[in-house]
mmCIF file of C-alpha atoms in Angstrom:
data_model
loop_
_atom_site.group_PDB
_atom_site.id
_atom_site.type_symbol
_atom_site.label_atom_id
_atom_site.label_comp_id
_atom_site.label_asym_id
_atom_site.label_seq_id
_atom_site.Cartn_x
_atom_site.Cartn_y
_atom_site.Cartn_z
ATOM 1 C CA UNK R 20 3.290 -62.659 -22.447
ATOM 2 C CA UNK R 21 5.461 -59.614 -22.673
ATOM 3 C CA UNK R 22 3.780 -56.220 -22.666
ATOM 4 C CA UNK R 23 4.382 -54.191 -25.748
ATOM 5 C CA UNK R 24 6.426 -51.074 -25.011
ATOM 6 C CA UNK R 25 4.372 -47.910 -24.744
ATOM 7 C CA UNK R 26 4.274 -46.029 -27.995
ATOM 8 C CA UNK R 27 4.981 -42.338 -28.302
ATOM 9 C CA UNK R 28 1.309 -41.805 -29.135
ATOM 10 C CA UNK R 29 0.078 -43.467 -25.937
ATOM 11 C CA UNK R 30 2.484 -41.310 -23.907
ATOM 12 C CA UNK R 31 1.208 -38.161 -25.594
ATOM 13 C CA UNK R 32 -2.393 -39.237 -25.047
ATOM 14 C CA UNK R 33 -1.893 -39.979 -21.349
ATOM 15 C CA UNK R 34 -0.054 -36.683 -20.834
ATOM 16 C CA UNK R 35 -2.849 -34.807 -22.592
ATOM 17 C CA UNK R 36 -5.480 -36.490 -20.407
ATOM 18 C CA UNK R 37 -3.582 -35.539 -17.252
ATOM 19 C CA UNK R 38 -3.152 -31.937 -18.373
ATOM 20 C CA UNK R 39 -6.779 -31.526 -19.430
ATOM 21 C CA UNK R 40 -7.989 -33.101 -16.174
ATOM 22 C CA UNK R 41 -5.784 -30.726 -14.170
ATOM 23 C CA UNK R 42 -7.080 -27.716 -16.109
ATOM 24 C CA UNK R 43 -10.703 -28.775 -15.673
ATOM 25 C CA UNK R 44 -10.143 -29.350 -11.945
ATOM 26 C CA UNK R 45 -8.510 -25.920 -11.626
ATOM 27 C CA UNK R 46 -11.454 -24.297 -13.417
ATOM 28 C CA UNK R 47 -13.984 -26.069 -11.192
ATOM 29 C CA UNK R 48 -12.112 -25.058 -8.027
ATOM 30 C CA UNK R 49 -11.853 -21.446 -9.192
ATOM 31 C CA UNK R 50 -15.516 -21.293 -10.198
ATOM 32 C CA UNK R 51 -17.079 -22.870 -7.129
ATOM 33 C CA UNK R 52 -14.584 -23.104 -4.251
ATOM 34 C CA UNK R 53 -11.447 -20.948 -4.126
ATOM 35 C CA UNK R 54 -10.064 -18.110 -6.243
ATOM 36 C CA UNK R 55 -6.722 -16.311 -6.059
ATOM 37 C CA UNK R 56 -6.405 -12.509 -6.096
ATOM 38 C CA UNK R 57 -3.550 -10.095 -5.642
ATOM 39 C CA UNK R 58 -3.654 -6.884 -3.625
ATOM 40 C CA UNK R 59 -3.166 -3.776 -5.793
ATOM 41 C CA UNK R 60 -3.093 -1.019 -3.158
ATOM 42 C CA UNK R 61 -2.280 -0.088 0.438
ATOM 43 C CA UNK R 62 -5.896 0.310 1.593
ATOM 44 C CA UNK R 63 -5.838 -2.872 3.739
ATOM 45 C CA UNK R 64 -2.438 -2.439 5.406
ATOM 46 C CA UNK R 65 -1.176 -3.932 7.602
ATOM 47 C CA UNK R 66 -3.512 -6.921 7.277
ATOM 48 C CA UNK R 67 -2.756 -7.068 3.555
ATOM 49 C CA UNK R 68 0.011 -5.188 1.771
ATOM 50 C CA UNK R 69 0.443 -4.300 -1.870
ATOM 51 C CA UNK R 70 1.250 -7.305 -4.094
ATOM 52 C CA UNK R 71 0.146 -9.897 -1.520
ATOM 53 C CA UNK R 72 -1.532 -12.942 -3.068
ATOM 54 C CA UNK R 73 -4.613 -14.143 -1.227
ATOM 55 C CA UNK R 74 -7.034 -17.033 -1.534
ATOM 56 C CA UNK R 75 -10.760 -16.320 -1.351
ATOM 57 C CA UNK R 76 -13.415 -18.816 -0.314
ATOM 58 C CA UNK R 77 -16.398 -18.704 -2.671
ATOM 59 C CA UNK R 78 -18.527 -20.649 -0.175
ATOM 60 C CA UNK R 79 -19.285 -17.307 1.535
ATOM 61 C CA UNK R 80 -21.769 -15.897 0.849
ATOM 62 C CA UNK R 81 -23.550 -19.120 -0.006
ATOM 63 C CA UNK R 82 -23.439 -22.171 2.244
ATOM 64 C CA UNK R 83 -21.872 -19.911 4.892
ATOM 65 C CA UNK R 84 -23.077 -16.471 5.985
ATOM 66 C CA UNK R 85 -21.066 -13.284 5.886
ATOM 67 C CA UNK R 86 -20.061 -11.887 9.281
ATOM 68 C CA UNK R 87 -18.921 -8.501 10.528
ATOM 69 C CA UNK R 88 -15.132 -8.454 10.379
ATOM 70 C CA UNK R 89 -14.798 -10.646 7.284
ATOM 71 C CA UNK R 90 -12.307 -9.481 4.658
ATOM 72 C CA UNK R 91 -14.194 -9.656 1.381
ATOM 73 C CA UNK R 92 -13.370 -9.319 -2.297
ATOM 74 C CA UNK R 93 -16.167 -7.709 -4.283
ATOM 75 C CA UNK R 94 -16.790 -6.361 -7.736
ATOM 76 C CA UNK R 95 -16.826 -2.571 -8.066
ATOM 77 C CA UNK R 96 -20.463 -1.474 -7.495
ATOM 78 C CA UNK R 97 -19.885 1.380 -9.929
ATOM 79 C CA UNK R 98 -17.407 4.245 -9.927
ATOM 80 C CA UNK R 99 -15.389 3.256 -6.868
ATOM 81 C CA UNK R 100 -12.271 2.535 -8.922
ATOM 82 C CA UNK R 101 -10.542 4.795 -11.436
ATOM 83 C CA UNK R 102 -10.127 3.454 -14.973
ATOM 84 C CA UNK R 103 -7.447 0.784 -14.986
ATOM 85 C CA UNK R 104 -4.195 1.597 -16.779
ATOM 86 C CA UNK R 105 -2.573 -1.627 -17.930
ATOM 87 C CA UNK R 106 0.921 -2.141 -19.261
ATOM 88 C CA UNK R 107 0.751 -3.009 -22.959
ATOM 89 C CA UNK R 108 1.057 -6.693 -23.846
ATOM 90 C CA UNK R 109 1.337 -8.409 -27.170
ATOM 91 C CA UNK R 110 -1.752 -10.299 -28.409
ATOM 92 C CA UNK R 111 -0.219 -13.691 -27.639
ATOM 93 C CA UNK R 112 0.857 -12.715 -24.103
ATOM 94 C CA UNK R 113 -2.562 -11.166 -23.463
ATOM 95 C CA UNK R 114 -4.370 -14.317 -24.644
ATOM 96 C CA UNK R 115 -2.151 -16.557 -22.500
ATOM 97 C CA UNK R 116 -2.616 -14.318 -19.448
ATOM 98 C CA UNK R 117 -6.406 -14.225 -19.844
ATOM 99 C CA UNK R 118 -6.568 -17.974 -20.394
ATOM 100 C CA UNK R 119 -4.475 -18.839 -17.329
ATOM 101 C CA UNK R 120 -6.458 -16.366 -15.201
ATOM 102 C CA UNK R 121 -9.759 -17.794 -16.438
ATOM 103 C CA UNK R 122 -8.879 -21.336 -15.425
ATOM 104 C CA UNK R 123 -7.406 -20.181 -12.099
ATOM 105 C CA UNK R 124 -3.686 -20.759 -12.657
ATOM 106 C CA UNK R 125 -2.954 -17.040 -12.309
ATOM 107 C CA UNK R 126 -4.399 -14.748 -9.618
ATOM 108 C CA UNK R 127 -7.274 -12.517 -10.674
ATOM 109 C CA UNK R 128 -6.219 -8.991 -11.534
ATOM 110 C CA UNK R 129 -8.019 -6.815 -8.993
ATOM 111 C CA UNK R 130 -8.565 -4.116 -11.615
ATOM 112 C CA UNK R 131 -12.338 -4.358 -11.262
ATOM 113 C CA UNK R 132 -12.440 -5.766 -7.736
ATOM 114 C CA UNK R 133 -11.819 -4.313 -4.286
ATOM 115 C CA UNK R 134 -10.780 -5.813 -0.959
ATOM 116 C CA UNK R 135 -12.273 -4.378 2.245
ATOM 117 C CA UNK R 136 -13.485 -5.434 5.689
ATOM 118 C CA UNK R 137 -17.186 -5.858 6.465
ATOM 119 C CA UNK R 138 -18.192 -3.448 9.225
ATOM 120 C CA UNK R 139 -21.966 -3.424 8.801
ATOM 121 C CA UNK R 140 -24.445 -6.116 7.739
ATOM 122 C CA UNK R 141 -27.895 -5.446 6.232
ATOM 123 C CA UNK R 142 -29.950 -3.287 8.602
ATOM 124 C CA UNK R 143 -26.997 -2.302 10.814
ATOM 125 C CA UNK R 144 -26.722 1.300 11.987
ATOM 126 C CA UNK R 145 -23.074 2.278 11.406
ATOM 127 C CA UNK R 146 -21.791 5.713 12.431
ATOM 128 C CA UNK R 147 -18.837 7.844 13.471
ATOM 129 C CA UNK R 148 -19.048 11.396 14.818
ATOM 130 C CA UNK R 149 -15.662 12.365 13.401
ATOM 131 C CA UNK R 150 -11.888 12.357 13.924
ATOM 132 C CA UNK R 151 -10.617 10.588 17.019
ATOM 133 C CA UNK R 152 -13.952 8.891 17.727
ATOM 134 C CA UNK R 153 -14.709 5.172 17.386
ATOM 135 C CA UNK R 154 -16.985 3.553 14.840
ATOM 136 C CA UNK R 155 -20.294 2.477 16.380
ATOM 137 C CA UNK R 156 -22.391 -0.416 15.123
ATOM 138 C CA UNK R 157 -25.968 -0.511 16.386
ATOM 139 C CA UNK R 158 -24.961 1.971 19.087
ATOM 140 C CA UNK R 159 -21.964 -0.013 20.368
ATOM 141 C CA UNK R 160 -18.439 1.477 19.967
ATOM 142 C CA UNK R 161 -16.035 -1.085 18.533
ATOM 143 C CA UNK R 162 -12.325 -1.503 19.268
ATOM 144 C CA UNK R 163 -10.551 -2.285 15.980
ATOM 145 C CA UNK R 164 -7.155 -3.964 16.562
ATOM 146 C CA UNK R 165 -6.651 -4.571 12.845
ATOM 147 C CA UNK R 166 -6.304 -0.859 11.959
ATOM 148 C CA UNK R 167 -2.981 0.176 10.424
ATOM 149 C CA UNK R 168 -0.575 1.812 12.904
ATOM 150 C CA UNK R 169 -1.366 5.511 13.169
ATOM 151 C CA UNK R 170 -4.813 5.158 11.558
ATOM 152 C CA UNK R 171 -7.889 6.554 13.253
ATOM 153 C CA UNK R 172 -11.291 4.866 12.845
ATOM 154 C CA UNK R 173 -12.558 7.644 10.559
ATOM 155 C CA UNK R 174 -11.544 11.195 9.827
ATOM 156 C CA UNK R 175 -14.923 11.573 8.114
ATOM 157 C CA UNK R 176 -18.258 11.827 9.930
ATOM 158 C CA UNK R 177 -21.021 9.532 8.725
ATOM 159 C CA UNK R 178 -24.258 7.969 9.910
ATOM 160 C CA UNK R 179 -26.032 5.312 7.872
ATOM 161 C CA UNK R 180 -28.367 2.340 8.104
ATOM 162 C CA UNK R 181 -27.129 -0.370 5.741
ATOM 163 C CA UNK R 182 -29.779 -1.167 3.108
ATOM 164 C CA UNK R 183 -31.216 -4.686 2.698
ATOM 165 C CA UNK R 184 -28.950 -7.180 0.901
ATOM 166 C CA UNK R 185 -25.983 -4.808 1.244
ATOM 167 C CA UNK R 186 -22.783 -4.358 3.271
ATOM 168 C CA UNK R 187 -20.880 -1.414 4.731
ATOM 169 C CA UNK R 188 -17.162 -1.963 4.090
ATOM 170 C CA UNK R 189 -14.017 -0.130 5.166
ATOM 171 C CA UNK R 190 -10.284 -0.553 4.637
ATOM 172 C CA UNK R 191 -7.967 -1.260 7.568
ATOM 173 C CA UNK R 192 -5.692 1.597 6.469
ATOM 174 C CA UNK R 193 -8.518 4.091 6.944
ATOM 175 C CA UNK R 194 -6.794 7.260 5.784
ATOM 176 C CA UNK R 195 -5.692 5.516 2.571
ATOM 177 C CA UNK R 196 -8.954 3.744 1.755
ATOM 178 C CA UNK R 197 -11.646 5.054 -0.602
ATOM 179 C CA UNK R 198 -14.285 2.794 0.941
ATOM 180 C CA UNK R 199 -18.013 3.044 1.726
ATOM 181 C CA UNK R 200 -17.545 6.422 3.427
ATOM 182 C CA UNK R 201 -16.301 8.086 0.258
ATOM 183 C CA UNK R 202 -18.900 6.599 -2.085
ATOM 184 C CA UNK R 203 -22.077 7.656 -0.286
ATOM 185 C CA UNK R 204 -23.090 9.869 -3.220
ATOM 186 C CA UNK R 205 -23.048 6.930 -5.641
ATOM 187 C CA UNK R 206 -25.468 4.100 -6.343
ATOM 188 C CA UNK R 207 -26.229 2.206 -3.125
ATOM 189 C CA UNK R 208 -25.237 5.148 -0.930
ATOM 190 C CA UNK R 209 -21.802 3.675 -0.305
ATOM 191 C CA UNK R 210 -23.058 0.205 0.540
ATOM 192 C CA UNK R 211 -22.034 -2.840 -1.504
ATOM 193 C CA UNK R 212 -24.643 -5.302 -2.809
ATOM 194 C CA UNK R 213 -24.096 -8.769 -1.347
ATOM 195 C CA UNK R 214 -24.438 -10.106 -4.895
ATOM 196 C CA UNK R 215 -21.194 -8.284 -5.785
ATOM 197 C CA UNK R 216 -19.199 -10.245 -3.216
ATOM 198 C CA UNK R 217 -16.887 -12.839 -4.759
ATOM 199 C CA UNK R 218 -15.963 -14.379 -1.426
ATOM 200 C CA UNK R 219 -14.099 -14.098 1.869
ATOM 201 C CA UNK R 220 -10.288 -13.955 2.008
ATOM 202 C CA UNK R 221 -8.955 -16.656 4.324
ATOM 203 C CA UNK R 222 -5.194 -16.849 3.749
ATOM 204 C CA UNK R 223 -2.269 -14.851 2.382
ATOM 205 C CA UNK R 224 -0.152 -17.269 0.341
ATOM 206 C CA UNK R 225 2.514 -15.096 -1.293
ATOM 207 C CA UNK R 226 5.191 -13.900 -0.686
ATOM 208 C CA UNK R 227 6.133 -16.911 1.402
ATOM 209 C CA UNK R 228 7.244 -14.782 4.346
ATOM 210 C CA UNK R 229 3.766 -13.187 4.369
ATOM 211 C CA UNK R 230 1.902 -16.502 4.726
ATOM 212 C CA UNK R 231 -0.902 -15.791 7.197
ATOM 213 C CA UNK R 232 -4.330 -17.169 8.013
ATOM 214 C CA UNK R 233 -6.850 -14.332 7.897
ATOM 215 C CA UNK R 234 -9.009 -14.889 10.940
ATOM 216 C CA UNK R 235 -12.233 -13.044 11.671
ATOM 217 C CA UNK R 236 -11.753 -10.655 14.651
ATOM 218 C CA UNK R 237 -14.937 -11.888 16.310
ATOM 219 C CA UNK R 238 -14.138 -10.248 19.674
ATOM 220 C CA UNK R 239 -14.382 -6.815 18.020
ATOM 221 C CA UNK R 240 -18.069 -7.313 17.259
ATOM 222 C CA UNK R 241 -19.003 -9.636 20.144
ATOM 223 C CA UNK R 242 -21.077 -7.014 21.969
ATOM 224 C CA UNK R 243 -22.829 -5.662 18.863
ATOM 225 C CA UNK R 244 -26.544 -6.576 18.909
ATOM 226 C CA UNK R 245 -28.373 -7.730 15.819
ATOM 227 C CA UNK R 246 -29.919 -5.042 13.641
ATOM 228 C CA UNK R 247 -33.367 -3.736 14.284
#
């Protein structure tokens, strides 16, 4: 018997099923596994530069533990970021943009998120005595090869024990990063609640010539003892 030729309706139905399945899969991946973000500032140069697109693993924190040296994306704990000024869009363009971002086909606007490096874990004693001196973690000076050229570890003196369930974070471009050091007078004393962490950045995917795996600099913290 000859098969009847596919009707236009069956083609439309199959196409719709494929598209809906792809959208659902994208939403599931974005919700539970991987999310895309773009870098809005120079605070993480030269590891990440403005307008880089990165992928963030949402398995950390979760099945995997956060580690010193991880590059994390986290939601603003409150008052770290100035009010966002967005270019005006028409209602249709805004709805399309929000929809594609929600399902994970566009990178998340970092307007309410920040990207920094974890320097201190809960209970860690993190300090710097001022310009030209290294950061110390639990009394051990750390050598930070990821710092932007010309940056010093901290031009600002600080001394803090990271609260429970919190992180001390700093940008790699220290003199251009409003990080934990500059938010010590706000809620959390400059530390970021672990619950605010979206995930750990693991690769730069765009522009193509910036494709890089973001590896944890484990040697930097190898001699740092556990807190307490």
